[in-house]
mmCIF file of C-alpha atoms (C1' of nucleotides) in Angstrom:
data_model
loop_
_atom_site.group_PDB
_atom_site.id
_atom_site.type_symbol
_atom_site.label_atom_id
_atom_site.label_comp_id
_atom_site.label_asym_id
_atom_site.label_seq_id
_atom_site.Cartn_x
_atom_site.Cartn_y
_atom_site.Cartn_z
ATOM 1 C CA UNK A 16 -0.114 0.074 0.103
ATOM 2 C CA UNK A 17 1.946 2.945 1.222
ATOM 3 C CA UNK A 18 4.733 1.647 -0.439
ATOM 4 C CA UNK A 19 3.356 1.962 -4.143
ATOM 5 C CA UNK A 20 2.681 5.691 -4.087
ATOM 6 C CA UNK A 21 3.382 8.221 -6.237
ATOM 7 C CA UNK A 22 6.668 9.935 -5.444
ATOM 8 C CA UNK A 23 6.223 12.816 -3.280
ATOM 9 C CA UNK A 24 8.161 16.041 -3.862
ATOM 10 C CA UNK A 25 11.071 15.893 -1.519
ATOM 11 C CA UNK A 26 9.872 18.784 0.479
ATOM 12 C CA UNK A 27 6.594 17.170 1.366
ATOM 13 C CA UNK A 28 8.569 13.393 2.025
ATOM 14 C CA UNK A 29 10.488 15.484 4.441
ATOM 15 C CA UNK A 30 7.741 16.812 6.384
ATOM 16 C CA UNK A 31 5.821 13.901 6.370
ATOM 17 C CA UNK A 32 8.933 11.944 7.953
ATOM 18 C CA UNK A 33 9.580 14.980 10.216
ATOM 19 C CA UNK A 34 5.879 14.286 11.583
ATOM 20 C CA UNK A 35 6.061 10.882 12.330
ATOM 21 C CA UNK A 36 9.238 11.450 13.964
ATOM 22 C CA UNK A 37 7.736 14.078 16.362
ATOM 23 C CA UNK A 38 4.620 12.245 16.911
ATOM 24 C CA UNK A 39 6.602 9.280 17.727
ATOM 25 C CA UNK A 40 8.447 10.951 20.435
ATOM 26 C CA UNK A 41 5.516 12.824 21.739
ATOM 27 C CA UNK A 42 3.299 10.148 21.576
ATOM 28 C CA UNK A 43 5.416 7.693 23.568
ATOM 29 C CA UNK A 44 5.274 10.093 26.507
ATOM 30 C CA UNK A 45 1.436 11.020 26.626
ATOM 31 C CA UNK A 46 -1.465 9.808 24.378
ATOM 32 C CA UNK A 47 -3.010 13.180 24.626
ATOM 33 C CA UNK A 48 -0.457 15.549 22.920
ATOM 34 C CA UNK A 49 -2.555 18.104 20.720
ATOM 35 C CA UNK A 50 -2.050 17.182 17.303
ATOM 36 C CA UNK A 51 -1.336 21.060 16.893
ATOM 37 C CA UNK A 52 1.633 20.606 18.969
ATOM 38 C CA UNK A 53 2.882 18.013 16.912
ATOM 39 C CA UNK A 54 2.627 19.906 13.823
ATOM 40 C CA UNK A 55 4.088 23.043 15.277
ATOM 41 C CA UNK A 56 7.314 20.759 16.596
ATOM 42 C CA UNK A 57 7.583 19.257 13.304
ATOM 43 C CA UNK A 58 7.844 22.858 11.761
ATOM 44 C CA UNK A 59 4.384 22.497 9.487
ATOM 45 C CA UNK A 60 1.019 24.023 9.284
ATOM 46 C CA UNK A 61 -2.275 22.612 9.941
ATOM 47 C CA UNK A 62 -2.985 21.869 6.814
ATOM 48 C CA UNK A 63 0.460 19.936 6.000
ATOM 49 C CA UNK A 64 -0.121 18.030 8.923
ATOM 50 C CA UNK A 65 -4.273 16.685 7.643
ATOM 51 C CA UNK A 66 -2.833 16.431 4.338
ATOM 52 C CA UNK A 67 -0.501 13.755 5.397
ATOM 53 C CA UNK A 68 -2.736 12.248 8.215
ATOM 54 C CA UNK A 69 -6.528 12.876 7.488
ATOM 55 C CA UNK A 70 -6.990 12.559 11.368
ATOM 56 C CA UNK A 71 -5.590 11.641 14.644
ATOM 57 C CA UNK A 72 -6.449 7.754 13.988
ATOM 58 C CA UNK A 73 -4.555 7.609 10.930
ATOM 59 C CA UNK A 74 -1.477 9.347 12.802
ATOM 60 C CA UNK A 75 -1.438 6.946 15.455
ATOM 61 C CA UNK A 76 -2.209 3.942 13.237
ATOM 62 C CA UNK A 77 0.836 4.797 11.050
ATOM 63 C CA UNK A 78 3.322 5.496 14.252
ATOM 64 C CA UNK A 79 2.095 1.943 15.514
ATOM 65 C CA UNK A 80 2.784 0.362 12.294
ATOM 66 C CA UNK A 81 6.100 1.310 12.322
ATOM 67 C CA UNK A 82 6.924 0.107 15.740
ATOM 68 C CA UNK A 83 5.263 -3.377 15.537
ATOM 69 C CA UNK A 84 7.246 -3.725 12.491
ATOM 70 C CA UNK A 85 10.487 -3.436 14.528
ATOM 71 C CA UNK A 86 9.223 -5.446 17.198
ATOM 72 C CA UNK A 87 8.278 -8.311 14.631
ATOM 73 C CA UNK A 88 11.835 -7.970 13.166
ATOM 74 C CA UNK A 89 13.152 -8.316 16.717
ATOM 75 C CA UNK A 90 11.545 -11.342 17.306
ATOM 76 C CA UNK A 91 12.499 -13.065 13.591
ATOM 77 C CA UNK A 92 15.814 -12.024 14.223
ATOM 78 C CA UNK A 93 16.167 -13.353 17.727
ATOM 79 C CA UNK A 94 14.541 -16.938 16.346
ATOM 80 C CA UNK A 95 17.270 -16.920 13.959
ATOM 81 C CA UNK A 96 20.074 -16.384 16.130
ATOM 82 C CA UNK A 97 19.551 -17.609 19.702
ATOM 83 C CA UNK A 98 18.203 -21.010 21.044
ATOM 84 C CA UNK A 99 14.501 -21.223 21.226
ATOM 85 C CA UNK A 100 13.994 -20.562 25.030
ATOM 86 C CA UNK A 101 16.422 -17.964 25.307
ATOM 87 C CA UNK A 102 15.236 -16.295 22.044
ATOM 88 C CA UNK A 103 11.424 -16.018 23.491
ATOM 89 C CA UNK A 104 12.653 -14.647 26.799
ATOM 90 C CA UNK A 105 14.677 -12.102 25.398
ATOM 91 C CA UNK A 106 11.641 -10.992 22.899
ATOM 92 C CA UNK A 107 9.379 -10.583 26.125
ATOM 93 C CA UNK A 108 11.921 -8.665 27.713
ATOM 94 C CA UNK A 109 12.119 -6.399 24.365
ATOM 95 C CA UNK A 110 8.449 -6.151 24.610
ATOM 96 C CA UNK A 111 8.358 -5.327 28.052
ATOM 97 C CA UNK A 112 11.155 -2.466 27.586
ATOM 98 C CA UNK A 113 8.869 -1.241 24.313
ATOM 99 C CA UNK A 114 5.658 -1.322 26.301
ATOM 100 C CA UNK A 115 7.197 0.860 29.325
ATOM 101 C CA UNK A 116 9.102 3.330 27.068
ATOM 102 C CA UNK A 117 6.127 3.825 24.579
ATOM 103 C CA UNK A 118 3.467 3.539 27.330
ATOM 104 C CA UNK A 119 1.193 6.765 25.662
ATOM 105 C CA UNK A 120 1.663 4.958 22.316
ATOM 106 C CA UNK A 121 -0.357 2.157 23.506
ATOM 107 C CA UNK A 122 -3.127 4.170 24.922
ATOM 108 C CA UNK A 123 -3.502 6.350 22.099
ATOM 109 C CA UNK A 124 -3.622 3.029 19.917
ATOM 110 C CA UNK A 125 -6.506 2.198 22.251
ATOM 111 C CA UNK A 126 -8.427 5.124 22.069
ATOM 112 C CA UNK A 127 -8.020 5.507 18.298
ATOM 113 C CA UNK A 128 -9.384 2.137 17.917
ATOM 114 C CA UNK A 129 -11.993 2.230 20.012
ATOM 115 C CA UNK A 130 -13.143 5.605 18.701
ATOM 116 C CA UNK A 131 -14.303 4.004 15.259
ATOM 117 C CA UNK A 132 -15.600 0.954 16.950
ATOM 118 C CA UNK A 133 -12.385 -1.215 15.872
ATOM 119 C CA UNK A 134 -10.263 -0.277 13.166
ATOM 120 C CA UNK A 135 -8.176 -3.547 12.614
ATOM 121 C CA UNK A 136 -4.674 -2.745 14.169
ATOM 122 C CA UNK A 137 -2.201 -2.457 11.333
ATOM 123 C CA UNK A 138 0.996 -4.794 11.396
ATOM 124 C CA UNK A 139 -0.922 -6.960 13.950
ATOM 125 C CA UNK A 140 -0.762 -9.949 11.370
ATOM 126 C CA UNK A 141 2.891 -9.313 11.170
ATOM 127 C CA UNK A 142 3.568 -9.299 14.341
ATOM 128 C CA UNK A 143 1.591 -12.425 15.169
ATOM 129 C CA UNK A 144 3.491 -14.137 12.369
ATOM 130 C CA UNK A 145 6.883 -13.251 13.891
ATOM 131 C CA UNK A 146 5.656 -14.959 17.542
ATOM 132 C CA UNK A 147 4.675 -17.796 15.686
ATOM 133 C CA UNK A 148 8.189 -18.272 14.563
ATOM 134 C CA UNK A 149 9.290 -17.843 18.281
ATOM 135 C CA UNK A 150 6.654 -20.448 19.347
ATOM 136 C CA UNK A 151 7.117 -22.979 16.503
ATOM 137 C CA UNK A 152 11.186 -23.074 17.509
ATOM 138 C CA UNK A 153 9.893 -23.923 20.989
ATOM 139 C CA UNK A 154 7.582 -26.257 20.167
ATOM 140 C CA UNK A 155 10.098 -28.427 17.976
ATOM 141 C CA UNK A 156 12.393 -27.855 20.502
ATOM 142 C CA UNK A 157 10.254 -29.608 23.248
ATOM 143 C CA UNK A 158 10.710 -26.594 25.335
ATOM 144 C CA UNK A 159 6.854 -25.418 25.322
ATOM 145 C CA UNK A 160 3.795 -27.568 25.016
ATOM 146 C CA UNK A 161 2.274 -27.747 21.642
ATOM 147 C CA UNK A 162 -1.233 -26.273 21.030
ATOM 148 C CA UNK A 163 -0.404 -22.828 22.078
ATOM 149 C CA UNK A 164 -1.099 -19.916 19.564
ATOM 150 C CA UNK A 165 0.686 -16.765 19.101
ATOM 151 C CA UNK A 166 -2.889 -15.275 20.088
ATOM 152 C CA UNK A 167 -2.757 -17.210 23.229
ATOM 153 C CA UNK A 168 0.728 -16.073 23.839
ATOM 154 C CA UNK A 169 0.164 -12.480 23.447
ATOM 155 C CA UNK A 170 -2.836 -12.502 25.619
ATOM 156 C CA UNK A 171 -0.895 -14.166 28.138
ATOM 157 C CA UNK A 172 1.767 -11.357 28.177
ATOM 158 C CA UNK A 173 -0.758 -8.571 27.903
ATOM 159 C CA UNK A 174 0.059 -7.698 31.567
ATOM 160 C CA UNK A 175 3.086 -5.640 30.066
ATOM 161 C CA UNK A 176 0.803 -2.710 28.843
ATOM 162 C CA UNK A 177 -0.381 -2.555 32.636
ATOM 163 C CA UNK A 178 3.343 -2.090 34.123
ATOM 164 C CA UNK A 179 4.005 1.574 35.390
ATOM 165 C CA UNK A 180 6.882 3.100 33.362
ATOM 166 C CA UNK A 181 7.726 5.547 35.946
ATOM 167 C CA UNK A 182 7.876 2.910 38.916
ATOM 168 C CA UNK A 183 9.888 -0.549 39.342
ATOM 169 C CA UNK A 184 8.589 -2.503 36.656
ATOM 170 C CA UNK A 185 11.213 -4.800 35.874
ATOM 171 C CA UNK A 186 10.585 -7.366 38.682
ATOM 172 C CA UNK A 187 7.139 -7.340 37.887
ATOM 173 C CA UNK A 188 7.424 -8.173 34.325
ATOM 174 C CA UNK A 189 10.128 -10.658 35.520
ATOM 175 C CA UNK A 190 7.677 -12.411 37.659
ATOM 176 C CA UNK A 191 4.870 -12.400 34.864
ATOM 177 C CA UNK A 192 7.241 -13.910 32.552
ATOM 178 C CA UNK A 193 8.238 -16.616 34.655
ATOM 179 C CA UNK A 194 4.664 -17.458 35.469
ATOM 180 C CA UNK A 195 3.616 -17.742 31.862
ATOM 181 C CA UNK A 196 6.567 -19.451 30.938
ATOM 182 C CA UNK A 197 5.735 -22.067 33.614
ATOM 183 C CA UNK A 198 2.299 -22.462 32.522
ATOM 184 C CA UNK A 199 3.933 -23.116 28.635
ATOM 185 C CA UNK A 200 6.259 -25.382 29.637
ATOM 186 C CA UNK A 201 4.084 -27.597 31.895
ATOM 187 C CA UNK A 202 3.105 -30.655 29.773
ATOM 188 C CA UNK A 203 5.981 -30.057 27.422
ATOM 189 C CA UNK A 204 7.803 -33.441 26.014
ATOM 190 C CA UNK A 205 10.908 -31.915 27.211
ATOM 191 C CA UNK A 206 9.896 -31.356 30.690
ATOM 192 C CA UNK A 207 8.374 -32.842 33.670
ATOM 193 C CA UNK B 10 -13.972 9.544 53.205
ATOM 194 C CA UNK B 11 -17.058 9.566 51.225
ATOM 195 C CA UNK B 12 -19.243 7.894 53.752
ATOM 196 C CA UNK B 13 -18.869 10.667 56.257
ATOM 197 C CA UNK B 14 -20.103 13.523 54.209
ATOM 198 C CA UNK B 15 -22.591 16.191 55.689
ATOM 199 C CA UNK B 16 -26.134 14.635 54.566
ATOM 200 C CA UNK B 17 -27.136 16.037 51.072
ATOM 201 C CA UNK B 18 -30.360 17.694 50.357
ATOM 202 C CA UNK B 19 -32.516 14.464 49.196
ATOM 203 C CA UNK B 20 -33.135 16.514 45.517
ATOM 204 C CA UNK B 21 -29.150 17.003 45.462
ATOM 205 C CA UNK B 22 -28.819 13.344 46.408
ATOM 206 C CA UNK B 23 -30.946 12.204 43.940
ATOM 207 C CA UNK B 24 -29.149 13.865 41.397
ATOM 208 C CA UNK B 25 -25.744 12.652 42.057
ATOM 209 C CA UNK B 26 -27.253 9.168 42.019
ATOM 210 C CA UNK B 27 -28.291 9.687 38.459
ATOM 211 C CA UNK B 28 -25.382 11.111 37.141
ATOM 212 C CA UNK B 29 -23.536 7.928 38.530
ATOM 213 C CA UNK B 30 -26.159 5.746 37.290
ATOM 214 C CA UNK B 31 -26.320 7.115 33.720
ATOM 215 C CA UNK B 32 -22.451 7.220 33.559
ATOM 216 C CA UNK B 33 -21.985 3.852 34.481
ATOM 217 C CA UNK B 34 -24.274 3.087 31.576
ATOM 218 C CA UNK B 35 -22.823 5.530 28.957
ATOM 219 C CA UNK B 36 -19.040 4.791 30.095
ATOM 220 C CA UNK B 37 -19.565 1.147 29.688
ATOM 221 C CA UNK B 38 -20.481 1.671 26.075
ATOM 222 C CA UNK B 39 -17.755 4.016 25.246
ATOM 223 C CA UNK B 40 -14.809 5.639 26.949
ATOM 224 C CA UNK B 41 -15.657 9.181 25.482
ATOM 225 C CA UNK B 42 -18.854 10.074 25.722
ATOM 226 C CA UNK B 43 -19.230 13.713 26.259
ATOM 227 C CA UNK B 44 -19.921 14.871 29.989
ATOM 228 C CA UNK B 45 -22.731 17.295 28.572
ATOM 229 C CA UNK B 46 -24.330 13.977 27.084
ATOM 230 C CA UNK B 47 -24.162 12.324 30.579
ATOM 231 C CA UNK B 48 -25.519 15.814 32.234
ATOM 232 C CA UNK B 49 -28.537 15.938 29.742
ATOM 233 C CA UNK B 50 -29.339 12.168 30.390
ATOM 234 C CA UNK B 51 -29.344 12.355 33.877
ATOM 235 C CA UNK B 52 -31.288 15.392 33.621
ATOM 236 C CA UNK B 53 -29.286 17.848 35.260
ATOM 237 C CA UNK B 54 -27.483 20.880 34.151
ATOM 238 C CA UNK B 55 -23.728 21.356 33.430
ATOM 239 C CA UNK B 56 -23.544 23.181 36.885
ATOM 240 C CA UNK B 57 -25.028 20.374 38.976
ATOM 241 C CA UNK B 58 -22.746 17.943 37.196
ATOM 242 C CA UNK B 59 -19.300 19.890 38.044
ATOM 243 C CA UNK B 60 -20.829 20.409 41.699
ATOM 244 C CA UNK B 61 -20.638 16.704 42.209
ATOM 245 C CA UNK B 62 -17.831 15.694 39.964
ATOM 246 C CA UNK B 63 -15.547 18.595 39.578
ATOM 247 C CA UNK B 64 -13.752 17.019 36.479
ATOM 248 C CA UNK B 65 -14.148 13.877 34.061
ATOM 249 C CA UNK B 66 -11.466 11.821 36.324
ATOM 250 C CA UNK B 67 -13.437 12.367 39.092
ATOM 251 C CA UNK B 68 -16.220 10.899 37.639
ATOM 252 C CA UNK B 69 -14.629 8.036 36.304
ATOM 253 C CA UNK B 70 -12.861 6.939 39.226
ATOM 254 C CA UNK B 71 -16.002 7.384 41.215
ATOM 255 C CA UNK B 72 -17.630 4.659 39.019
ATOM 256 C CA UNK B 73 -14.597 2.645 38.924
ATOM 257 C CA UNK B 74 -14.563 2.101 42.607
ATOM 258 C CA UNK B 75 -18.248 1.329 42.640
ATOM 259 C CA UNK B 76 -17.516 -1.419 40.147
ATOM 260 C CA UNK B 77 -14.533 -2.925 41.675
ATOM 261 C CA UNK B 78 -16.046 -3.178 45.342
ATOM 262 C CA UNK B 79 -18.562 -5.322 43.350
ATOM 263 C CA UNK B 80 -15.741 -7.452 42.064
ATOM 264 C CA UNK B 81 -14.125 -7.270 45.269
ATOM 265 C CA UNK B 82 -17.460 -8.501 46.804
ATOM 266 C CA UNK B 83 -17.984 -11.562 44.560
ATOM 267 C CA UNK B 84 -14.548 -12.739 44.943
ATOM 268 C CA UNK B 85 -14.834 -12.910 49.049
ATOM 269 C CA UNK B 86 -18.389 -14.419 48.517
ATOM 270 C CA UNK B 87 -16.628 -17.063 46.099
ATOM 271 C CA UNK B 88 -13.994 -17.742 48.521
ATOM 272 C CA UNK B 89 -16.336 -18.460 51.179
ATOM 273 C CA UNK B 90 -18.717 -20.669 49.444
ATOM 274 C CA UNK B 91 -16.923 -22.561 46.750
ATOM 275 C CA UNK B 92 -14.023 -24.994 46.790
ATOM 276 C CA UNK B 93 -10.604 -23.203 46.239
ATOM 277 C CA UNK B 94 -9.848 -23.912 42.615
ATOM 278 C CA UNK B 95 -13.487 -23.650 41.761
ATOM 279 C CA UNK B 96 -13.672 -20.248 43.185
ATOM 280 C CA UNK B 97 -10.780 -18.742 41.755
ATOM 281 C CA UNK B 98 -11.907 -19.938 38.208
ATOM 282 C CA UNK B 99 -15.175 -18.696 38.648
ATOM 283 C CA UNK B 100 -14.172 -15.222 39.677
ATOM 284 C CA UNK B 101 -11.800 -15.076 36.646
ATOM 285 C CA UNK B 102 -14.838 -15.655 34.521
ATOM 286 C CA UNK B 103 -16.957 -12.758 36.513
ATOM 287 C CA UNK B 104 -13.678 -10.513 35.433
ATOM 288 C CA UNK B 105 -13.848 -11.377 31.753
ATOM 289 C CA UNK B 106 -17.557 -10.854 31.987
ATOM 290 C CA UNK B 107 -17.073 -7.471 33.456
ATOM 291 C CA UNK B 108 -14.270 -6.601 31.252
ATOM 292 C CA UNK B 109 -16.073 -7.133 28.014
ATOM 293 C CA UNK B 110 -19.395 -5.725 29.251
ATOM 294 C CA UNK B 111 -17.609 -2.484 30.453
ATOM 295 C CA UNK B 112 -14.799 -1.952 28.125
ATOM 296 C CA UNK B 113 -15.295 1.558 27.963
ATOM 297 C CA UNK B 114 -15.108 1.892 31.371
ATOM 298 C CA UNK B 115 -11.351 0.502 31.739
ATOM 299 C CA UNK B 116 -10.562 2.529 28.684
ATOM 300 C CA UNK B 117 -11.857 5.714 30.404
ATOM 301 C CA UNK B 118 -10.044 4.995 33.481
ATOM 302 C CA UNK B 119 -6.655 4.534 31.753
ATOM 303 C CA UNK B 120 -7.122 7.968 30.112
ATOM 304 C CA UNK B 121 -8.374 9.675 33.545
ATOM 305 C CA UNK B 122 -5.193 8.383 35.454
ATOM 306 C CA UNK B 123 -2.724 8.806 32.476
ATOM 307 C CA UNK B 124 -3.874 12.424 32.137
ATOM 308 C CA UNK B 125 -2.839 12.971 35.680
ATOM 309 C CA UNK B 126 0.192 11.266 35.717
ATOM 310 C CA UNK B 127 -1.207 8.604 37.665
ATOM 311 C CA UNK B 128 -3.918 9.122 40.044
ATOM 312 C CA UNK B 129 -3.934 6.023 42.319
ATOM 313 C CA UNK B 130 -6.999 3.805 41.173
ATOM 314 C CA UNK B 131 -9.542 4.066 44.292
ATOM 315 C CA UNK B 132 -10.504 0.381 45.395
ATOM 316 C CA UNK B 133 -7.513 -1.375 43.920
ATOM 317 C CA UNK B 134 -6.242 -2.255 47.074
ATOM 318 C CA UNK B 135 -9.574 -3.765 48.373
ATOM 319 C CA UNK B 136 -9.740 -5.887 44.906
ATOM 320 C CA UNK B 137 -6.157 -6.930 45.678
ATOM 321 C CA UNK B 138 -6.948 -7.801 49.332
ATOM 322 C CA UNK B 139 -10.233 -9.923 47.776
ATOM 323 C CA UNK B 140 -7.750 -11.773 45.460
ATOM 324 C CA UNK B 141 -5.689 -12.603 48.323
ATOM 325 C CA UNK B 142 -8.182 -14.380 50.012
ATOM 326 C CA UNK B 143 -8.826 -16.648 46.825
ATOM 327 C CA UNK B 144 -5.350 -17.049 46.470
ATOM 328 C CA UNK B 145 -4.893 -18.391 50.018
ATOM 329 C CA UNK B 146 -7.327 -20.734 50.070
ATOM 330 C CA UNK B 147 -5.951 -21.993 46.950
ATOM 331 C CA UNK B 148 -2.186 -22.164 48.446
ATOM 332 C CA UNK B 149 -3.706 -23.613 51.636
ATOM 333 C CA UNK B 150 -5.490 -26.563 49.730
ATOM 334 C CA UNK B 151 -2.132 -26.826 47.838
ATOM 335 C CA UNK B 152 -4.261 -26.483 44.440
ATOM 336 C CA UNK B 153 -1.587 -23.663 43.187
ATOM 337 C CA UNK B 154 2.358 -23.066 43.900
ATOM 338 C CA UNK B 155 2.815 -20.826 46.682
ATOM 339 C CA UNK B 156 4.830 -17.408 46.378
ATOM 340 C CA UNK B 157 2.325 -16.222 43.961
ATOM 341 C CA UNK B 158 0.928 -12.345 44.981
ATOM 342 C CA UNK B 159 -2.286 -11.025 44.364
ATOM 343 C CA UNK B 160 -0.709 -8.760 41.983
ATOM 344 C CA UNK B 161 1.327 -11.403 40.067
ATOM 345 C CA UNK B 162 -2.197 -13.096 39.334
ATOM 346 C CA UNK B 163 -3.955 -9.842 38.288
ATOM 347 C CA UNK B 164 -0.987 -9.040 35.928
ATOM 348 C CA UNK B 165 -1.454 -12.456 34.424
ATOM 349 C CA UNK B 166 -4.814 -12.290 33.669
ATOM 350 C CA UNK B 167 -4.712 -8.826 32.405
ATOM 351 C CA UNK B 168 -5.416 -9.964 29.128
ATOM 352 C CA UNK B 169 -9.043 -9.821 29.592
ATOM 353 C CA UNK B 170 -8.847 -5.948 28.936
ATOM 354 C CA UNK B 171 -7.779 -6.821 25.543
ATOM 355 C CA UNK B 172 -10.759 -9.029 24.898
ATOM 356 C CA UNK B 173 -13.080 -7.529 22.011
ATOM 357 C CA UNK B 174 -16.449 -7.302 23.462
ATOM 358 C CA UNK B 175 -18.244 -7.595 20.104
ATOM 359 C CA UNK B 176 -16.433 -10.802 19.415
ATOM 360 C CA UNK B 177 -16.174 -14.172 20.341
ATOM 361 C CA UNK B 178 -13.985 -13.306 23.524
ATOM 362 C CA UNK B 179 -15.040 -16.526 25.440
ATOM 363 C CA UNK B 180 -12.885 -19.252 24.000
ATOM 364 C CA UNK B 181 -10.063 -16.859 24.212
ATOM 365 C CA UNK B 182 -10.667 -16.053 27.904
ATOM 366 C CA UNK B 183 -10.819 -19.608 28.554
ATOM 367 C CA UNK B 184 -7.445 -20.403 26.841
ATOM 368 C CA UNK B 185 -6.069 -17.629 28.630
ATOM 369 C CA UNK B 186 -7.166 -18.686 32.233
ATOM 370 C CA UNK B 187 -6.247 -22.457 31.510
ATOM 371 C CA UNK B 188 -2.507 -21.420 30.588
ATOM 372 C CA UNK B 189 -2.495 -19.055 33.694
ATOM 373 C CA UNK B 190 -3.889 -21.971 35.876
ATOM 374 C CA UNK B 191 -1.495 -24.245 34.391
ATOM 375 C CA UNK B 192 1.394 -21.940 35.304
ATOM 376 C CA UNK B 193 -0.132 -21.500 39.064
ATOM 377 C CA UNK B 194 -0.419 -25.322 39.405
ATOM 378 C CA UNK B 195 3.218 -25.997 38.412
ATOM 379 C CA UNK B 196 5.322 -26.956 41.413
ATOM 380 C CA UNK B 197 1.972 -26.773 43.740
ATOM 381 C CA UNK B 198 2.175 -29.394 46.499
ATOM 382 C CA UNK B 199 -0.990 -31.152 45.526
ATOM 383 C CA UNK B 200 0.266 -31.580 42.207
ATOM 384 C CA UNK B 201 2.825 -33.107 39.664
ATOM 385 C "C1'" DA C 17 -27.886 25.245 49.534
ATOM 386 C "C1'" DC C 18 -28.547 24.035 45.357
ATOM 387 C "C1'" DC C 19 -29.715 24.817 40.548
ATOM 388 C "C1'" DT C 20 -29.389 26.076 35.391
ATOM 389 C "C1'" DG C 21 -27.683 27.517 31.145
ATOM 390 C "C1'" DA C 22 -24.926 30.941 28.711
ATOM 391 C "C1'" DA C 23 -19.867 31.748 28.196
ATOM 392 C "C1'" DC C 24 -15.168 30.833 27.560
ATOM 393 C "C1'" DA C 25 -10.666 27.887 26.394
ATOM 394 C "C1'" DC C 26 -8.895 24.816 23.986
ATOM 395 C "C1'" DC C 27 -8.224 21.307 20.276
ATOM 396 C "C1'" DG C 28 -9.550 18.426 16.196
ATOM 397 C "C1'" DT C 29 -10.568 19.473 11.472
ATOM 398 C "C1'" DT C 30 -11.529 22.508 7.176
ATOM 399 C "C1'" DC C 31 -10.586 25.524 3.697
ATOM 400 C "C1'" DA C 32 -9.753 29.881 1.547
ATOM 401 C "C1'" DA C 33 -5.611 32.072 0.146
ATOM 402 C "C1'" DG C 34 -0.878 32.165 -1.317
ATOM 403 C "C1'" DT C 35 3.895 29.891 -3.563
ATOM 404 C "C1'" DA D 18 1.450 20.453 -6.216
ATOM 405 C "C1'" DC D 19 1.968 21.814 -1.893
ATOM 406 C "C1'" DC D 20 2.015 25.008 2.134
ATOM 407 C "C1'" DT D 21 -0.009 28.484 6.054
ATOM 408 C "C1'" DG D 22 -2.991 30.044 9.370
ATOM 409 C "C1'" DA D 23 -7.309 31.647 10.325
ATOM 410 C "C1'" DA D 24 -12.061 29.946 10.773
ATOM 411 C "C1'" DC D 25 -15.345 26.726 12.652
ATOM 412 C "C1'" DA D 26 -17.407 22.904 15.522
ATOM 413 C "C1'" DC D 27 -17.563 20.584 19.663
ATOM 414 C "C1'" DC D 28 -16.640 19.320 24.471
ATOM 415 C "C1'" DG D 29 -14.654 20.570 28.986
ATOM 416 C "C1'" DT D 30 -14.756 23.709 32.570
ATOM 417 C "C1'" DT D 31 -16.606 28.052 34.937
ATOM 418 C "C1'" DC D 32 -19.686 31.742 36.573
ATOM 419 C "C1'" DA D 33 -23.493 34.732 36.790
ATOM 420 C "C1'" DA D 34 -28.071 34.569 37.721
ATOM 421 C "C1'" DG D 35 -31.971 32.389 39.613
ATOM 422 C "C1'" DT D 36 -35.267 29.143 43.479
#
DNA sequence: ACCTGAACACCGTTCAAGT
DNA sequence: ACCTGAACACCGTTCAAGT
């Protein structure tokens, strides 16, 4: 989709990039920065902002899409270069870092998708596919029980979105992941 | 606090109750109903609304407090009347029903508390204490491993807030709870 | 003591005018 | 083709005037 667009004028392209850059930084901090503040920091007028993103939701979804892609890439990379169980744990740690560093973005996404009644989150398919790589490697290695879907797993670690970025979230995250891993290992061939 | 207030004029009291009633219904549906719509449906002017709740956050927190109290009561009741493991599971089902029936409220709460940088959610202490009753009963019965705190447990089932109220959430919730229970049982004295 | 609704501020979104 | 900023609509919050 967005890769097959007509080439833009270079100044227009730079405007779009600057908006996204500023939006990522601002939304990570807080879900309710005014769009006018983002436009101003990016050095563009309101009109230019709305030319690129027709509304708040479109902006949030695009920022989210980029971030999710990185998480997916990271999962694929870990699945390729680490032992299965180590890969899974490291990716969970990545996710916890992401969820706490960009808590505002998660809120913004929830608001944006809730408003329209449920615009599918872009890239979630990509992310689930990458998680599946991690899970499959573990299934094959016998480190976790079969029959656990990427969706199951993602739901089980959803607690990361609840962690308080300003607090001492690391030990809470660690305890969550330990509990989930225990649940995944229970009944695995290479276990018990 | 709010129980030791000066008695209100009865019409004022009824106004407050009506506002809360309408707010619960509206916020359950969607987190971003205008406060003016709530005031209108409750049949009061803006001023009366703001006399009772100085801002959006105050309203959301109060509605949330009432709902959380019910969830806590339900946990205590189940802990008293059911076998430990059965009680825990039924309460999780309650929670899933709550989270899907009142999804908007959960969003509203997140927005309200995020806005002020982190107003403590009222009643969460109450809720965690009630969860502890459920967990302790299970620890004593040997149905789950010791060393799991109410906080751990609540984080592990946080996926309920991710369930789509318009979709087929029951099976997803069931799979989540099964996975969490497996994690809790692993290493329990009465197991393995 | 409590109520109402008009008034004000702020943010999302649009659009006329410019290059 | 793209940009700017003023203008408009809507919602949160306040407040003067009423009972």
